[in-house]
Amino acid sequence: MKITAILENSKLEKSLISKHGLSLYIEIEETNIIFDLGPDNSYIKNAHSLGIDLNNADTIIISHGHSDHIGGLNHLNEVNKHGSIFLSSNSFEPHWLKIGPYYHNVGANNTLPQVFISRIKFVYADMEITKGIHIIHLQPTSEYTKNLFKGDKKELDDFNHEIVLVVENKKGLVIFSGCSHHGIVNIAKTVLTKFPNKNIHAIIGGFHLIGIPIINTIGKTKEEVISIGNVLNTMPINLIYSCHCTGTSGYKILKSVLKEKLHSFKTGGIIVI
């Protein structure tokens, strides 16, 4: 399995684009997956620079309905007109980020379902796309959310639109999580429950330790982040690749706890598992 970060908040080379968002290109034998599409067409530009033909992807998975992950869907037809698109049926609800008294729209273009009506496969429950490649539909929770809201009434977001990708690998399970709004520990525990007697070889994605993305604040206390790291250290996890909404401060604290188990994953980076 080969994973390339085609868009992330930071980058390895000056020629690439970095933006607040996430998009990964995953090559698994005969299956190619685009996991999340970033906020705009930056993932397309980076893929071209990296020599990746996105038309070779047969599967597109969108982890949740926030614009930094689903916004690039507006441009998908420019590079891929055939891949099946998997996302939660709740992804196109209005979504909001509250900063002070103000609500900022962080949702998707709700006209897109009609544009991609023949390609979208809404996810209502856990499913196996093909042998060994699974989508886990997470149960709603608002335990980990303070400033994110949904719907016309702007209710606290319970993230009924968040899904994760799990790939069975010879070395164990590989989990892909866009933002981990359900909490990365909770997600890892959920996956281990659904795949008994399996270990997690790698977790890849954002852990939502960031507070306000624009100024890269940390959204949890240092003690809370250390606790997350300590719990992850007790679990059967070999490797962790963190990026995007983990944030710089959150990553540094996690690194102090997880040490060599934790690695950063930047735009242009490649993981071979």
Short mmCIF file of C-alpha atoms in Angstrom, two decimals:
data_model
loop_
_atom_site.label_atom_id
_atom_site.label_comp_id
_atom_site.label_asym_id
_atom_site.label_seq_id
_atom_site.Cartn_x
_atom_site.Cartn_y
_atom_site.Cartn_z
CA MET A 1 0.00 0.00 0.00
CA LYS A 2 1.29 3.44 -0.96
CA ILE A 3 -0.17 6.65 0.46
CA THR A 4 0.69 10.10 -0.86
CA ALA A 5 -0.39 13.31 0.86
CA ILE A 6 -1.57 15.40 -2.09
CA LEU A 7 -2.85 18.17 0.18
CA GLU A 8 -2.26 19.03 3.81
CA ASN A 9 -1.68 22.13 5.95
CA SER A 10 2.09 22.01 5.46
CA LYS A 11 4.37 20.87 2.63
CA LEU A 12 7.74 19.29 1.90
CA GLU A 13 8.52 21.27 -1.26
CA LYS A 14 8.06 24.96 -2.10
CA SER A 15 6.57 24.08 -5.49
CA LEU A 16 3.58 22.38 -3.84
CA ILE A 17 0.46 24.02 -2.39
CA SER A 18 -0.40 23.71 1.29
CA LYS A 19 -3.80 24.72 2.66
CA HIS A 20 -5.97 23.99 5.67
CA GLY A 21 -7.47 20.74 4.44
CA LEU A 22 -6.67 17.16 3.61
CA SER A 23 -6.46 14.91 0.56
CA LEU A 24 -4.67 11.57 0.34
CA TYR A 25 -4.05 9.31 -2.66
CA ILE A 26 -4.06 5.65 -1.65
CA GLU A 27 -2.83 2.87 -3.94
CA ILE A 28 -3.83 -0.65 -2.85
CA GLU A 29 -2.99 -3.32 -5.41
CA GLU A 30 -5.70 -2.85 -8.09
CA THR A 31 -7.68 -0.22 -6.15
CA ASN A 32 -6.83 3.49 -6.10
CA ILE A 33 -8.61 5.76 -3.62
CA ILE A 34 -8.79 9.52 -3.19
CA PHE A 35 -9.48 10.08 0.50
CA ASP A 36 -10.87 13.59 1.01
CA LEU A 37 -10.60 16.41 -1.52
CA GLY A 38 -9.41 19.45 0.41
CA PRO A 39 -11.14 22.87 0.19
CA ASP A 40 -10.71 23.58 -3.53
CA ASN A 41 -8.74 22.40 -6.60
CA SER A 42 -5.35 22.51 -4.84
CA TYR A 43 -5.27 18.70 -4.56
CA ILE A 44 -5.55 18.49 -8.35
CA LYS A 45 -2.65 20.90 -8.90
CA ASN A 46 -0.46 19.04 -6.41
CA ALA A 47 -1.34 15.65 -7.88
CA HIS A 48 -0.22 16.92 -11.29
CA SER A 49 3.05 18.20 -9.80
CA LEU A 50 3.61 14.84 -8.09
CA GLY A 51 2.93 12.86 -11.27
CA ILE A 52 -0.29 11.31 -9.98
CA ASP A 53 -3.13 10.76 -12.47
CA LEU A 54 -6.34 11.13 -10.44
CA ASN A 55 -8.30 9.61 -13.32
CA ASN A 56 -6.86 6.27 -12.19
CA ALA A 57 -8.85 6.43 -8.96
CA ASP A 58 -11.90 4.16 -8.93
CA THR A 59 -13.02 5.21 -5.45
CA ILE A 60 -13.42 8.57 -3.74
CA ILE A 61 -14.13 8.67 -0.01
CA ILE A 62 -15.10 11.88 1.80
CA SER A 63 -14.69 11.61 5.56
CA HIS A 64 -17.24 14.30 6.54
CA GLY A 65 -19.12 17.35 5.38
CA HIS A 66 -16.71 20.16 6.27
CA SER A 67 -15.48 22.32 3.41
CA ASP A 68 -11.78 21.60 4.04
CA HIS A 69 -12.48 17.97 3.12
CA ILE A 70 -15.39 18.14 0.70
CA GLY A 71 -14.87 21.51 -1.00
CA GLY A 72 -12.73 19.99 -3.74
CA LEU A 73 -15.71 17.93 -4.90
CA ASN A 74 -16.64 21.00 -6.97
CA HIS A 75 -13.62 20.23 -9.18
CA LEU A 76 -13.60 16.44 -9.25
CA ASN A 77 -15.13 16.15 -12.73
CA GLU A 78 -12.13 18.03 -14.10
CA VAL A 79 -9.91 15.00 -13.43
CA ASN A 80 -12.18 12.03 -12.71
CA LYS A 81 -15.67 11.38 -14.11
CA HIS A 82 -16.10 7.72 -13.22
CA GLY A 83 -15.00 6.92 -9.63
CA SER A 84 -17.69 6.03 -7.11
CA ILE A 85 -18.05 8.64 -4.35
CA PHE A 86 -18.68 7.35 -0.82
CA LEU A 87 -19.78 9.71 1.94
CA SER A 88 -22.32 9.91 4.73
CA SER A 89 -25.87 10.75 3.74
CA ASN A 90 -25.66 13.62 6.28
CA SER A 91 -22.65 15.31 4.67
CA PHE A 92 -24.65 17.96 2.81
CA GLU A 93 -26.36 19.40 5.89
CA PRO A 94 -25.34 22.99 6.74
CA HIS A 95 -22.25 23.11 8.96
CA TRP A 96 -20.89 25.99 10.99
CA LEU A 97 -17.80 27.06 12.92
CA LYS A 98 -18.55 29.49 15.75
CA ILE A 99 -15.88 32.05 16.60
CA GLY A 100 -17.06 34.37 19.33
CA PRO A 101 -20.70 35.28 18.58
CA TYR A 102 -20.35 34.65 14.83
CA TYR A 103 -21.17 31.51 12.84
CA HIS A 104 -19.01 30.85 9.77
CA ASN A 105 -20.26 28.53 7.04
CA VAL A 106 -17.96 25.49 6.77
CA GLY A 107 -20.41 23.26 4.91
CA ALA A 108 -20.54 21.86 1.39
CA ASN A 109 -22.23 23.11 -1.74
CA ASN A 110 -25.64 21.45 -1.37
CA THR A 111 -26.21 21.37 -5.15
CA LEU A 112 -23.45 18.79 -5.59
CA PRO A 113 -25.62 15.71 -4.96
CA GLN A 114 -27.47 16.46 -8.18
CA VAL A 115 -24.22 16.95 -10.10
CA PHE A 116 -22.89 13.58 -8.96
CA ILE A 117 -26.20 11.76 -8.61
CA SER A 118 -25.05 8.77 -10.71
CA ARG A 119 -21.79 8.39 -8.77
CA ILE A 120 -22.62 9.05 -5.13
CA LYS A 121 -22.98 6.05 -2.82
CA PHE A 122 -24.38 7.33 0.45
CA VAL A 123 -23.10 5.49 3.51
CA TYR A 124 -25.77 4.66 6.09
CA ALA A 125 -23.93 1.90 7.96
CA ASP A 126 -20.64 0.01 8.00
CA MET A 127 -19.84 -1.45 4.61
CA GLU A 128 -17.12 -3.35 2.76
CA ILE A 129 -16.36 -1.65 -0.56
CA THR A 130 -14.27 -4.54 -1.78
CA LYS A 131 -12.46 -7.35 -0.01
CA GLY A 132 -10.46 -5.95 2.88
CA ILE A 133 -11.47 -2.32 2.33
CA HIS A 134 -14.11 -1.06 4.77
CA ILE A 135 -15.98 2.12 5.62
CA ILE A 136 -16.96 2.51 9.27
CA HIS A 137 -19.98 4.73 9.91
CA LEU A 138 -19.38 6.26 13.35
CA GLN A 139 -22.21 6.69 15.82
CA PRO A 140 -23.22 10.32 16.57
CA THR A 141 -21.45 12.05 19.44
CA SER A 142 -20.98 15.64 20.60
CA GLU A 143 -18.54 14.70 23.36
CA TYR A 144 -15.52 16.16 21.56
CA THR A 145 -17.06 19.29 20.04
CA LYS A 146 -17.36 22.82 21.43
CA ASN A 147 -17.48 25.28 18.54
CA LEU A 148 -18.89 23.27 15.61
CA PHE A 149 -22.58 23.26 14.76
CA LYS A 150 -24.93 21.86 12.11
CA GLY A 151 -28.30 22.42 10.50
CA ASP A 152 -30.40 25.49 9.89
CA LYS A 153 -31.01 25.74 13.63
CA LYS A 154 -27.26 25.65 14.34
CA GLU A 155 -27.40 22.78 16.80
CA LEU A 156 -24.21 21.36 18.32
CA ASP A 157 -22.69 19.03 15.75
CA ASP A 158 -22.93 15.35 16.73
CA PHE A 159 -20.87 14.30 13.68
CA ASN A 160 -23.38 11.86 12.30
CA HIS A 161 -21.63 12.66 8.99
CA GLU A 162 -18.17 11.34 9.93
CA ILE A 163 -16.85 8.07 8.48
CA VAL A 164 -13.43 6.41 8.56
CA LEU A 165 -11.69 4.09 6.12
CA VAL A 166 -10.18 0.83 7.37
CA VAL A 167 -7.93 -1.31 5.19
CA GLU A 168 -6.92 -4.81 6.19
CA ASN A 169 -3.17 -5.21 5.72
CA LYS A 170 -0.86 -8.18 6.31
CA LYS A 171 0.69 -6.23 9.18
CA GLY A 172 -2.66 -5.25 10.70
CA LEU A 173 -5.40 -2.68 10.19
CA VAL A 174 -4.72 0.71 8.62
CA ILE A 175 -7.13 3.46 9.70
CA PHE A 176 -7.68 6.66 7.70
CA SER A 177 -9.45 9.44 9.58
CA GLY A 178 -10.06 12.89 8.13
CA CYS A 179 -10.47 14.91 11.32
CA SER A 180 -11.30 12.45 14.13
CA HIS A 181 -14.10 14.62 15.49
CA HIS A 182 -15.22 11.55 17.43
CA GLY A 183 -11.83 11.51 19.18
CA ILE A 184 -8.94 9.46 17.84
CA VAL A 185 -8.92 7.19 20.91
CA ASN A 186 -12.65 6.49 20.53
CA ILE A 187 -12.19 5.78 16.81
CA ALA A 188 -9.32 3.36 17.45
CA LYS A 189 -11.36 1.56 20.13
CA THR A 190 -14.38 1.35 17.81
CA VAL A 191 -12.31 -0.18 15.02
CA LEU A 192 -10.66 -2.70 17.34
CA THR A 193 -14.11 -3.75 18.59
CA LYS A 194 -15.35 -4.26 15.03
CA PHE A 195 -12.24 -6.25 14.07
CA PRO A 196 -11.59 -8.53 17.08
CA ASN A 197 -8.18 -10.15 17.44
CA LYS A 198 -6.64 -7.61 15.05
CA ASN A 199 -4.00 -5.01 15.77
CA ILE A 200 -3.76 -1.54 14.22
CA HIS A 201 -0.65 -1.28 12.09
CA ALA A 202 -1.12 2.42 11.34
CA ILE A 203 -3.44 5.37 11.90
CA ILE A 204 -3.22 8.16 9.33
CA GLY A 205 -5.03 11.49 9.46
CA GLY A 206 -5.97 14.55 11.47
CA PHE A 207 -6.76 14.31 15.20
CA HIS A 208 -8.61 17.63 15.68
CA LEU A 209 -6.46 18.97 18.48
CA ILE A 210 -6.47 22.38 16.83
CA GLY A 211 -8.71 25.14 18.17
CA ILE A 212 -9.20 27.98 15.69
CA PRO A 213 -7.58 26.88 12.39
CA ILE A 214 -6.80 30.39 11.12
CA ILE A 215 -4.44 31.14 13.99
CA ASN A 216 -3.53 27.51 14.76
CA THR A 217 -4.55 27.56 18.41
CA ILE A 218 -4.72 24.38 20.43
CA GLY A 219 -8.24 23.25 21.26
CA LYS A 220 -7.43 21.11 24.31
CA THR A 221 -5.30 21.52 27.39
CA LYS A 222 -1.78 20.13 27.45
CA GLU A 223 -2.93 17.59 30.04
CA GLU A 224 -5.77 16.39 27.79
CA VAL A 225 -3.40 15.88 24.85
CA ILE A 226 -0.92 14.02 27.04
CA SER A 227 -3.77 11.79 28.23
CA ILE A 228 -4.69 11.00 24.61
CA GLY A 229 -1.08 10.06 23.89
CA ASN A 230 -0.86 7.87 27.00
CA VAL A 231 -4.01 5.94 26.04
CA LEU A 232 -2.79 5.46 22.46
CA ASN A 233 0.45 4.08 23.87
CA THR A 234 -1.48 1.34 25.69
CA MET A 235 -3.28 0.21 22.53
CA PRO A 236 -2.05 -2.31 19.91
CA ILE A 237 -0.94 0.39 17.45
CA ASN A 238 2.38 0.21 15.61
CA LEU A 239 2.56 3.54 13.78
CA ILE A 240 0.74 6.89 13.79
CA TYR A 241 0.97 9.47 11.00
CA SER A 242 -0.60 12.74 12.08
CA CYS A 243 -1.45 15.77 9.96
CA HIS A 244 -3.95 18.54 9.16
CA CYS A 245 -6.12 19.46 12.17
CA THR A 246 -3.81 17.92 14.77
CA GLY A 247 -2.06 21.29 14.62
CA THR A 248 1.56 22.18 15.38
CA SER A 249 1.14 22.56 19.13
CA GLY A 250 -0.91 19.41 19.52
CA TYR A 251 1.59 17.42 17.47
CA LYS A 252 4.54 18.54 19.61
CA ILE A 253 2.80 17.46 22.80
CA LEU A 254 1.74 14.12 21.32
CA LYS A 255 5.28 13.56 20.04
CA SER A 256 6.66 13.97 23.54
CA VAL A 257 4.46 11.07 24.66
CA LEU A 258 4.32 8.79 21.60
CA LYS A 259 7.96 9.41 20.57
CA GLU A 260 9.06 7.19 17.65
CA LYS A 261 5.56 5.82 17.15
CA LEU A 262 4.35 9.23 15.89
CA HIS A 263 5.33 10.81 12.56
CA SER A 264 4.20 13.95 10.73
CA PHE A 265 2.70 13.64 7.24
CA LYS A 266 2.99 16.69 4.99
CA THR A 267 1.95 17.55 1.44
CA GLY A 268 4.21 15.60 -0.88
CA GLY A 269 4.96 12.97 1.74
CA ILE A 270 4.75 9.26 0.91
CA ILE A 271 4.09 6.30 3.18
CA VAL A 272 4.65 2.73 1.98
CA ILE A 273 3.12 0.05 4.20
#
